[in-house]
XYZ file of C-alpha atoms in Angstrom:
625
model
C -45.340 52.293 79.169
C -41.701 51.666 80.134
C -41.390 47.955 80.787
C -37.825 47.954 82.106
C -38.417 50.797 84.547
C -41.642 49.109 85.706
C -39.764 45.885 86.523
C -36.574 47.320 88.044
C -38.363 49.824 90.291
C -40.590 47.154 91.817
C -37.704 44.753 92.319
C -35.623 47.394 94.079
C -38.467 48.514 96.341
C -39.352 44.977 97.398
C -35.826 43.593 97.790
C -34.719 46.660 99.750
C -36.804 45.626 102.768
C -37.406 41.924 102.098
C -36.501 38.898 100.036
C -37.891 37.138 96.975
C -40.647 35.569 99.061
C -41.990 38.940 100.182
C -41.626 40.211 96.605
C -43.774 37.315 95.388
C -46.488 38.079 97.969
C -46.438 41.740 97.014
C -46.861 40.816 93.337
C -49.772 38.520 94.190
C -51.582 41.350 95.995
C -50.879 43.692 93.097
C -52.183 41.104 90.613
C -55.438 40.814 92.533
C -55.873 44.597 92.472
C -55.264 44.813 88.714
C -57.599 41.884 87.982
C -60.348 43.499 90.030
C -59.851 46.783 88.229
C -60.097 45.025 84.840
C -63.065 42.884 85.879
C -61.173 39.603 85.584
C -61.208 38.606 89.270
C -63.611 35.950 90.553
C -66.183 37.359 93.017
C -66.021 36.216 96.621
C -67.938 33.072 97.391
C -68.050 31.881 93.804
C -66.154 29.123 92.107
C -63.091 30.107 90.100
C -63.807 30.440 86.404
C -60.928 30.624 83.928
C -60.759 33.853 82.000
C -60.103 34.338 78.329
C -56.458 34.914 77.383
C -55.344 38.481 76.891
C -55.590 39.450 73.240
C -53.892 42.107 71.131
C -57.082 44.222 71.249
C -56.963 44.228 75.045
C -53.308 45.360 75.061
C -53.987 48.067 72.465
C -57.046 49.350 74.329
C -55.682 49.440 77.883
C -52.080 49.458 79.136
C -53.214 47.773 82.358
C -53.152 44.451 80.475
C -49.405 44.948 79.838
C -48.913 45.449 83.568
C -51.008 42.319 84.233
C -48.765 40.162 82.025
C -45.598 41.667 83.516
C -46.799 41.062 87.084
C -47.663 37.456 86.214
C -44.201 36.833 84.739
C -42.492 38.549 87.669
C -44.438 36.475 90.193
C -43.284 33.244 88.574
C -39.704 34.532 88.418
C -39.782 35.628 92.073
C -41.148 32.193 93.071
C -38.230 30.467 91.338
C -35.651 32.794 92.862
C -37.203 32.358 96.315
C -36.856 28.571 96.136
C -33.279 28.941 94.915
C -32.349 31.361 97.697
C -33.908 29.106 100.350
C -31.822 26.200 99.071
C -28.675 28.342 99.046
C -29.254 29.265 102.698
C -29.326 25.563 103.592
C -25.669 24.494 103.858
C -26.456 20.773 104.059
C -26.391 20.356 100.257
C -24.633 22.357 97.585
C -26.325 21.254 94.360
C -30.029 21.655 93.634
C -31.396 18.345 92.380
C -34.649 16.457 92.127
C -38.079 18.026 92.385
C -36.755 21.364 93.648
C -34.696 21.905 90.522
C -37.621 20.830 88.325
C -39.947 23.218 90.123
C -37.513 26.132 89.704
C -37.145 25.475 85.980
C -40.952 25.166 85.649
C -41.512 28.580 87.246
C -38.892 30.194 85.017
C -40.473 28.660 81.912
C -43.867 30.008 82.950
C -42.346 33.498 83.279
C -40.717 33.045 79.869
C -44.004 31.965 78.261
C -45.847 34.932 79.769
C -43.214 37.319 78.373
C -43.535 35.628 74.954
C -47.320 36.124 75.120
C -46.701 39.831 75.809
C -44.467 40.139 72.736
C -47.041 38.500 70.489
C -49.774 40.778 71.808
C -47.639 43.877 71.253
C -46.637 42.824 67.739
C -50.229 42.110 66.743
C -51.457 45.424 68.088
C -48.800 47.475 66.204
C -47.320 47.622 62.748
C -44.878 44.760 62.326
C -42.681 46.857 60.047
C -42.075 49.406 62.797
C -40.458 47.953 65.926
C -41.027 50.374 68.787
C -39.033 50.827 71.951
C -41.643 49.082 74.085
C -41.440 46.023 71.843
C -37.649 46.003 72.146
C -37.906 46.237 75.926
C -40.356 43.327 75.952
C -38.000 41.293 73.739
C -35.029 42.019 76.008
C -37.088 41.011 79.049
C -38.080 37.767 77.325
C -34.449 37.011 76.411
C -33.388 37.616 79.999
C -36.012 35.163 81.301
C -35.038 32.654 78.600
C -31.417 32.957 79.635
C -32.368 32.387 83.297
C -34.292 29.253 82.397
C -31.435 27.849 80.285
C -28.982 28.838 83.036
C -30.778 26.607 85.522
C -31.140 23.861 82.893
C -27.378 24.171 82.169
C -27.930 24.731 78.467
C -25.011 27.093 78.227
C -24.962 27.859 74.502
C -28.659 28.768 74.344
C -28.227 30.721 77.577
C -25.338 32.695 76.060
C -27.309 33.480 72.897
C -30.313 34.722 74.885
C -28.244 36.895 77.204
C -26.248 38.241 74.241
C -29.439 39.484 72.580
C -30.615 41.026 75.865
C -27.228 42.707 76.301
C -27.342 44.205 72.810
C -30.881 45.583 73.178
C -30.342 47.036 76.669
C -27.054 48.591 75.586
C -28.687 50.276 72.594
C -31.627 51.501 74.696
C -29.244 53.011 77.221
C -27.313 54.795 74.476
C -30.332 55.998 72.537
C -31.891 57.595 75.598
C -28.639 59.136 76.837
C -29.060 57.454 80.185
C -26.559 57.689 82.970
C -24.994 54.803 84.861
C -27.917 54.720 87.322
C -30.637 54.003 84.742
C -32.557 50.664 84.781
C -30.888 49.418 81.584
C -27.374 49.765 82.995
C -28.516 48.267 86.289
C -29.821 45.130 84.590
C -26.658 44.881 82.500
C -24.274 45.111 85.435
C -26.260 43.077 87.965
C -27.802 40.261 85.891
C -26.917 40.088 82.186
C -23.134 40.610 82.127
C -22.301 38.290 85.093
C -24.446 35.564 83.520
C -22.611 35.983 80.204
C -19.290 35.661 82.008
C -20.334 32.464 83.796
C -21.834 30.865 80.685
C -18.647 31.691 78.741
C -16.632 30.080 81.525
C -18.743 26.936 81.281
C -18.137 26.869 77.526
C -14.367 27.182 78.227
C -13.941 30.506 76.473
C -10.895 32.637 77.225
C -11.359 34.866 80.240
C -9.572 37.728 78.553
C -12.375 38.128 76.026
C -14.494 41.189 76.638
C -18.269 41.066 76.999
C -18.680 42.785 73.629
C -16.549 40.145 71.892
C -18.542 37.296 73.418
C -21.840 38.960 72.499
C -20.687 39.495 68.898
C -19.732 35.819 68.628
C -22.979 34.328 70.010
C -25.512 36.939 68.914
C -28.409 35.462 66.835
C -28.054 37.467 63.613
C -31.304 36.151 62.140
C -33.462 37.857 64.771
C -35.426 40.819 63.435
C -34.835 42.665 66.716
C -31.071 42.261 66.429
C -31.158 43.439 62.818
C -33.200 46.498 63.773
C -30.804 47.445 66.585
C -27.699 46.982 64.426
C -29.309 49.069 61.723
C -29.767 51.909 64.199
C -26.233 51.663 65.680
C -23.680 49.490 63.796
C -20.913 50.325 66.318
C -22.502 48.372 69.144
C -20.510 45.227 68.361
C -17.174 46.917 67.763
C -14.530 46.140 70.334
C -10.859 46.873 70.892
C -9.641 49.955 69.011
C -13.141 51.163 68.174
C -14.641 50.604 71.616
C -16.533 53.621 72.881
C -18.239 54.496 76.097
C -20.954 57.016 76.791
C -20.218 59.525 79.519
C -22.716 61.051 81.903
C -23.326 64.037 79.609
C -24.385 61.747 76.741
C -21.239 62.110 74.623
C -19.229 59.098 73.538
C -15.513 58.854 74.160
C -12.936 56.345 72.990
C -11.576 53.831 75.465
C -7.785 53.579 75.594
C -6.359 51.032 73.183
C -2.828 50.849 74.584
C -0.971 51.733 77.750
C 2.636 52.909 77.980
C 5.182 52.406 80.707
C 8.615 54.009 80.237
C 9.693 52.926 76.741
C 7.222 50.042 76.371
C 3.689 50.103 74.984
C 1.279 47.186 75.225
C -2.266 46.635 73.978
C -5.186 46.588 76.412
C -7.092 43.373 75.757
C -9.321 43.403 78.835
C -12.377 45.650 78.521
C -12.667 46.154 82.275
C -9.157 47.584 82.434
C -9.863 49.892 79.494
C -13.061 51.190 81.100
C -11.329 51.809 84.419
C -8.470 53.679 82.712
C -10.963 55.778 80.745
C -12.805 56.665 83.947
C -9.505 57.589 85.611
C -8.599 59.830 82.662
C -11.936 61.663 82.879
C -11.565 62.033 86.655
C -8.062 63.469 86.186
C -9.401 66.132 83.831
C -12.133 67.023 86.316
C -9.573 67.235 89.121
C -7.352 69.554 87.095
C -10.206 71.935 86.332
C -11.523 71.787 89.903
C -8.173 72.618 91.520
C -7.419 75.419 89.063
C -10.846 77.003 89.653
C -10.698 76.676 93.451
C -7.079 77.446 94.234
C -7.967 79.251 97.488
C -9.747 76.309 99.080
C -8.426 74.801 102.353
C -6.029 71.908 102.103
C -8.535 69.305 103.320
C -11.139 70.225 100.693
C -8.553 70.201 97.911
C -7.233 66.839 99.092
C -10.786 65.452 99.133
C -11.050 66.145 95.395
C -8.373 63.481 94.815
C -10.845 60.764 95.822
C -12.504 61.058 92.405
C -9.232 59.943 90.797
C -8.217 57.404 93.427
C -11.393 55.322 93.055
C -11.137 54.616 89.277
C -7.371 54.157 89.622
C -7.977 51.508 92.270
C -10.564 49.904 89.974
C -7.919 49.679 87.240
C -5.517 47.989 89.665
C -8.189 45.505 90.748
C -9.201 44.747 87.149
C -5.581 44.079 86.191
C -5.066 41.771 89.165
C -8.259 39.898 88.294
C -7.104 39.428 84.696
C -3.722 38.072 85.858
C -5.409 35.680 88.308
C -7.689 34.377 85.568
C -4.763 33.717 83.231
C -2.871 32.000 86.022
C -5.902 29.816 86.769
C -6.062 28.858 83.092
C -2.423 27.691 83.246
C -0.918 30.462 81.096
C 2.882 30.624 81.496
C 4.636 33.757 82.743
C 6.494 34.081 79.460
C 3.276 34.325 77.454
C 2.766 37.594 75.600
C -0.590 38.225 77.278
C 0.891 37.692 80.720
C 3.849 39.964 79.937
C 1.494 42.676 78.744
C -0.557 42.430 81.923
C 2.590 42.646 84.060
C 3.535 45.918 82.342
C -0.036 47.142 82.792
C 0.164 46.238 86.491
C 3.279 48.346 86.946
C 1.774 51.298 85.092
C -1.579 51.380 86.917
C -0.008 50.803 90.351
C 2.519 53.582 89.744
C -0.323 55.923 88.762
C -2.282 54.980 91.902
C 0.752 55.570 94.141
C 1.338 58.902 92.406
C -2.179 60.140 93.191
C -1.899 59.001 96.795
C 1.355 60.903 97.178
C -0.213 63.944 95.514
C -3.079 63.885 98.006
C -0.646 63.758 100.924
C 1.387 66.613 99.429
C -1.720 68.780 99.307
C -2.435 67.964 102.960
C 1.101 69.049 103.910
C 0.358 72.638 102.889
C 2.025 75.300 100.764
C 5.275 74.266 99.147
C 4.785 70.609 100.195
C 4.946 71.721 103.829
C 8.184 73.694 103.506
C 6.449 76.814 104.863
C 4.816 76.797 108.289
C 1.749 78.927 107.598
C -0.876 79.697 110.263
C -3.566 77.070 110.685
C -6.333 77.906 108.188
C -8.838 75.603 109.917
C -9.001 77.702 113.084
C -12.399 79.234 113.798
C -12.733 82.960 113.240
C -13.926 84.806 116.314
C -17.259 86.568 116.169
C -17.193 90.404 116.030
C -17.542 92.201 119.307
C -20.727 93.959 120.340
C -19.147 97.371 119.853
C -18.408 96.525 116.208
C -14.651 96.232 116.559
C -12.781 93.211 115.294
C -11.869 90.719 117.986
C -8.166 90.221 118.476
C -6.979 86.804 117.314
C -4.642 85.010 119.673
C -1.425 83.545 118.359
C -1.219 79.814 117.869
C 0.383 78.063 120.816
C 3.678 76.215 120.468
C 1.992 72.929 121.383
C -0.448 73.179 118.486
C 2.315 74.126 116.076
C 4.374 71.125 117.148
C 1.289 68.894 116.770
C 0.786 70.132 113.188
C 4.434 69.436 112.430
C 4.039 65.935 113.847
C 1.143 65.325 111.438
C 3.333 66.478 108.559
C 6.075 64.071 109.600
C 3.513 61.244 109.526
C 2.475 62.287 106.007
C 6.114 62.313 104.877
C 6.582 58.831 106.354
C 3.567 57.632 104.368
C 4.985 59.165 101.186
C 8.359 57.479 101.733
C 6.633 54.127 102.314
C 4.700 54.579 99.062
C 7.957 55.241 97.209
C 9.420 52.069 98.698
C 6.409 50.082 97.467
C 7.087 51.227 93.889
C 10.408 49.365 93.930
C 8.512 46.086 94.459
C 6.501 46.414 91.231
C 7.321 44.034 88.340
C 10.239 45.183 86.198
C 11.261 48.137 88.380
C 14.302 46.498 89.984
C 15.969 46.032 86.573
C 15.493 49.672 85.506
C 18.475 51.519 86.989
C 17.535 54.888 85.496
C 14.084 54.697 87.035
C 15.552 53.680 90.407
C 17.764 56.783 90.325
C 14.692 58.921 89.691
C 12.947 57.294 92.638
C 15.960 57.956 94.876
C 15.853 61.629 93.844
C 12.187 61.867 94.835
C 12.991 60.120 98.096
C 15.718 62.666 98.857
C 13.214 65.482 98.302
C 10.644 64.141 100.759
C 13.312 63.028 103.261
C 14.650 66.597 103.214
C 11.160 67.938 103.900
C 10.813 65.471 106.787
C 14.055 66.700 108.365
C 12.860 70.278 107.865
C 9.605 69.601 109.759
C 11.453 67.912 112.650
C 13.962 70.803 112.771
C 11.114 73.318 113.037
C 9.668 71.416 115.994
C 13.056 71.508 117.780
C 13.349 75.203 117.026
C 9.903 75.869 118.521
C 10.885 73.875 121.613
C 14.008 76.024 122.064
C 16.659 73.491 120.975
C 18.563 75.633 118.490
C 21.556 73.290 118.252
C 19.388 70.274 117.381
C 17.461 72.399 114.902
C 20.713 73.518 113.240
C 21.918 69.913 112.913
C 18.628 68.857 111.275
C 18.586 71.902 108.971
C 22.117 71.027 107.865
C 21.052 67.407 107.234
C 18.058 68.574 105.181
C 20.331 70.872 103.148
C 22.699 67.978 102.524
C 19.819 65.824 101.201
C 18.518 68.626 98.992
C 21.907 69.637 97.600
C 21.655 67.366 94.516
C 17.953 67.790 93.840
C 18.235 70.776 91.505
C 20.377 68.882 89.019
C 18.329 65.650 89.133
C 14.736 66.927 89.427
C 12.310 66.766 86.524
C 11.291 69.561 84.227
C 8.540 72.077 84.948
C 6.250 70.629 82.244
C 3.979 69.122 84.924
C 3.805 72.289 87.023
C 0.221 73.084 85.923
C -1.043 69.564 86.595
C -2.322 68.406 90.000
C 0.351 67.353 92.454
C 1.434 63.750 92.138
C 4.667 61.806 92.517
C 6.660 64.041 90.162
C 9.048 66.674 91.616
C 9.811 69.634 89.378
C 13.043 71.591 89.152
C 11.371 74.726 90.492
C 10.176 72.899 93.610
C 13.646 71.471 94.253
C 15.304 74.886 93.838
C 12.805 76.565 96.163
C 13.469 73.999 98.880
C 17.246 74.324 98.435
C 17.198 78.133 98.729
C 14.929 77.985 101.774
C 17.210 75.517 103.545
C 20.299 77.606 102.784
C 18.700 80.621 104.443
C 17.551 78.607 107.471
C 20.992 77.037 107.961
C 22.715 80.448 107.817
C 20.159 81.968 110.179
C 20.439 79.235 112.788
C 24.216 79.138 112.606
C 24.177 82.779 113.610
C 21.679 82.068 116.390
C 23.762 79.200 117.766
C 26.927 81.369 117.654
C 25.134 84.102 119.552
C 23.943 81.590 122.152
C 27.478 80.233 122.572
C 28.944 83.736 122.975
C 26.311 84.609 125.539
C 27.001 81.408 127.447
C 30.759 82.040 127.465
C 30.258 85.633 128.585
C 27.986 84.512 131.410
C 30.515 81.904 132.467
C 33.425 84.357 132.489
C 31.322 86.921 134.374
C 30.521 84.302 136.961
C 34.224 83.439 137.398
C 35.209 87.108 137.894
C 32.371 87.948 140.253
C 33.242 89.000 143.868
C 33.334 86.043 146.277
C 34.215 83.534 143.584
C 36.591 80.624 144.260
C 40.250 81.596 143.753
C 42.486 79.998 141.153
C 44.526 78.055 143.735
C 41.455 75.994 144.619
C 40.386 75.442 140.947
C 43.518 73.942 139.515
C 41.517 71.025 138.029
C 39.668 73.434 135.707
C 41.184 74.786 132.510
C 40.638 78.538 132.056
C 39.119 78.763 128.538
C 39.098 82.544 128.439
C 42.433 82.932 130.265
C 43.377 82.940 133.930
C 42.029 85.614 136.225
C 45.285 86.933 137.728
C 43.381 89.150 140.138
C 41.883 86.127 141.930
C 44.824 83.748 142.436
C 44.650 83.335 146.229
C 42.754 84.840 149.132
C 44.936 87.565 150.592
C 45.147 88.468 153.334
C 44.226 84.989 154.565
C 41.087 84.714 156.629
C 40.474 82.523 159.636
C 38.862 79.314 158.395
C 38.100 75.983 160.083
C 40.391 73.099 159.132
C 40.207 69.365 160.066
C 42.150 68.711 163.340
C 42.376 64.907 163.221
C 42.470 63.221 159.813
C 40.300 60.146 159.486
C 43.170 57.743 158.798
C 44.590 58.335 162.337
C 41.291 57.192 163.883
C 41.237 54.040 161.787
C 44.877 53.117 162.543
C 44.791 53.918 166.296
C 45.165 50.296 167.493
C 47.955 49.567 164.990
C 50.349 52.402 165.836
C 52.781 52.353 168.800
C 52.374 55.574 170.664
C 54.848 56.520 173.436
C 53.643 55.268 176.848
C 51.024 52.634 175.613
C 53.080 49.867 173.969
C 53.548 47.618 177.167
C 50.051 48.106 178.333
C 48.708 47.041 175.054
C 50.923 44.018 174.851
C 50.017 42.873 178.406
C 46.417 43.066 177.583
C 47.033 41.026 174.476
C 49.036 38.354 176.392
C 46.388 38.060 179.098
C 43.745 37.530 176.463
C 45.727 34.752 174.778
C 46.246 32.855 178.091
C 42.563 32.976 178.976
C 41.650 31.629 175.562
C 44.134 28.711 175.969
C 42.693 27.763 179.389
C 39.176 27.612 177.928
C 40.376 25.262 175.183
C 42.012 22.897 177.746
C 38.827 22.731 179.820
C 36.893 21.685 176.763
C 39.374 18.920 175.928
C 39.196 17.446 179.477
C 35.421 17.113 179.310
C 35.457 14.673 176.337
C 35.746 11.016 177.508
C 35.045 7.643 175.905
C 35.165 6.513 172.350
C 32.475 8.804 171.029
C 32.878 11.572 173.584
C 30.283 10.242 176.003
C 31.103 10.450 179.708
C 31.115 7.262 181.850
């Protein structure tokens, strides 16, 4: 019987749809069923009679008794966890005290005692000199319950010793059976045992940079016969640092990285979480390389999706490094400390690797040659064959769709340029002038590709002059790439942040051809425009030169169209507008006296009206008497 699988499977099934309370009720119903099957249940209507304790003969004769003890221990554990979760949901108080805390500890001790009873029964029923796997699983389960009880009692040293023994046994069981990361042993390690070890070590004021293996090796009870048996089978379980190994999914062990290099500096990896994340990223990179080389004809989206396997462990490495730095900062470690300096270099290295894979994924999405070539859209649906068996004619891609694809490429190039800008903010990058020059070279490459994509969109829209200006700008940006680009040593690796010399030369030659081609096209357009303009000026019925003196003849004056001869009868203005405006201000013969008399008569009438008004005002304030 597999004890660990029995426990983990029932916990997962119950907690998936309920809580610890429902899990406890489910265990109670299961206990009643097992007791009835074994004849240990009290009949209905009769008084409860205590049953004899389960002996070694019972366990050896029927495995149902093992399940009975496990269900009893799990019910007590679920009861304790249910009370703890109910208290955690109540926000009125933060610390469990009084009778509730005593009750929780009592339930955990009952579960611990039941697991101890199971171990004694198994040892008595088997040869004590031969410790089987089921006995080791029972011992690990007992140590886990003991650690939970001491955790609630705040006995941190005993708790750490118990969890250390459980960690060692579960780790050896996982290795010996070649289990993957989804097996019950690894699940218990990651969800319960390792976090409890971390918290107990924190309560004992141990350094947060210590790995789980180092803590386990320090607090492991060496006098336990179970520990001695496990270490006899695999002495490398407690080795950490340079000799740390990890088992992959295929069952083979591989060394975790001991150091990490950035430019000319190499630092040791002291945090086990960072080492595991870097090892996972290295394995994912190898898988990506083999996958892309085997499926080189896949569409861009499927090839870009393969990068997710590398991006996830790379992001885990970044998160683990940030967590380690935060823990050192919380402990008051100065920035000049050697550990902090090493983590800063590790931060720069893992972030640069993550940015490189993100850029590589975007480069794959851009298409062939990093988007330098505008190939037909490979994601378009293929038309079904016609009923007569002939192949259906495929319509050409519209200009609107081509411009939309180019717009998506421009967005990808903008994302790449933003990622390159973020690299400059990493620790230690601003002081490295050689590295900044390399970054500027990569920026020129992607900026040139961005100008190329925008120029293609203008060319499709019919703006040849704008396209020529952008092609010339792209050629200017790419002119120094060939001399500054990297070597072709990384040509066979998946695309990342590195730009090879071959890629830079290909882009430069392509831009030279496009600039020459569009210069010729623009010259042809200008010649055609000038010819059309000159033809229009020499056409019959055009305006003669005498009436176009404000225009400069670019192609020479047309001497055959100077004036209209013989002159034709044309309407001309009889009375200019300024004579109408100035009519009353000009003395014409025969109207000067008449106009003046009219003016004098008007002045006299106005004076008489003023005198009449003055005579009407009498008194001090103008009131009449």
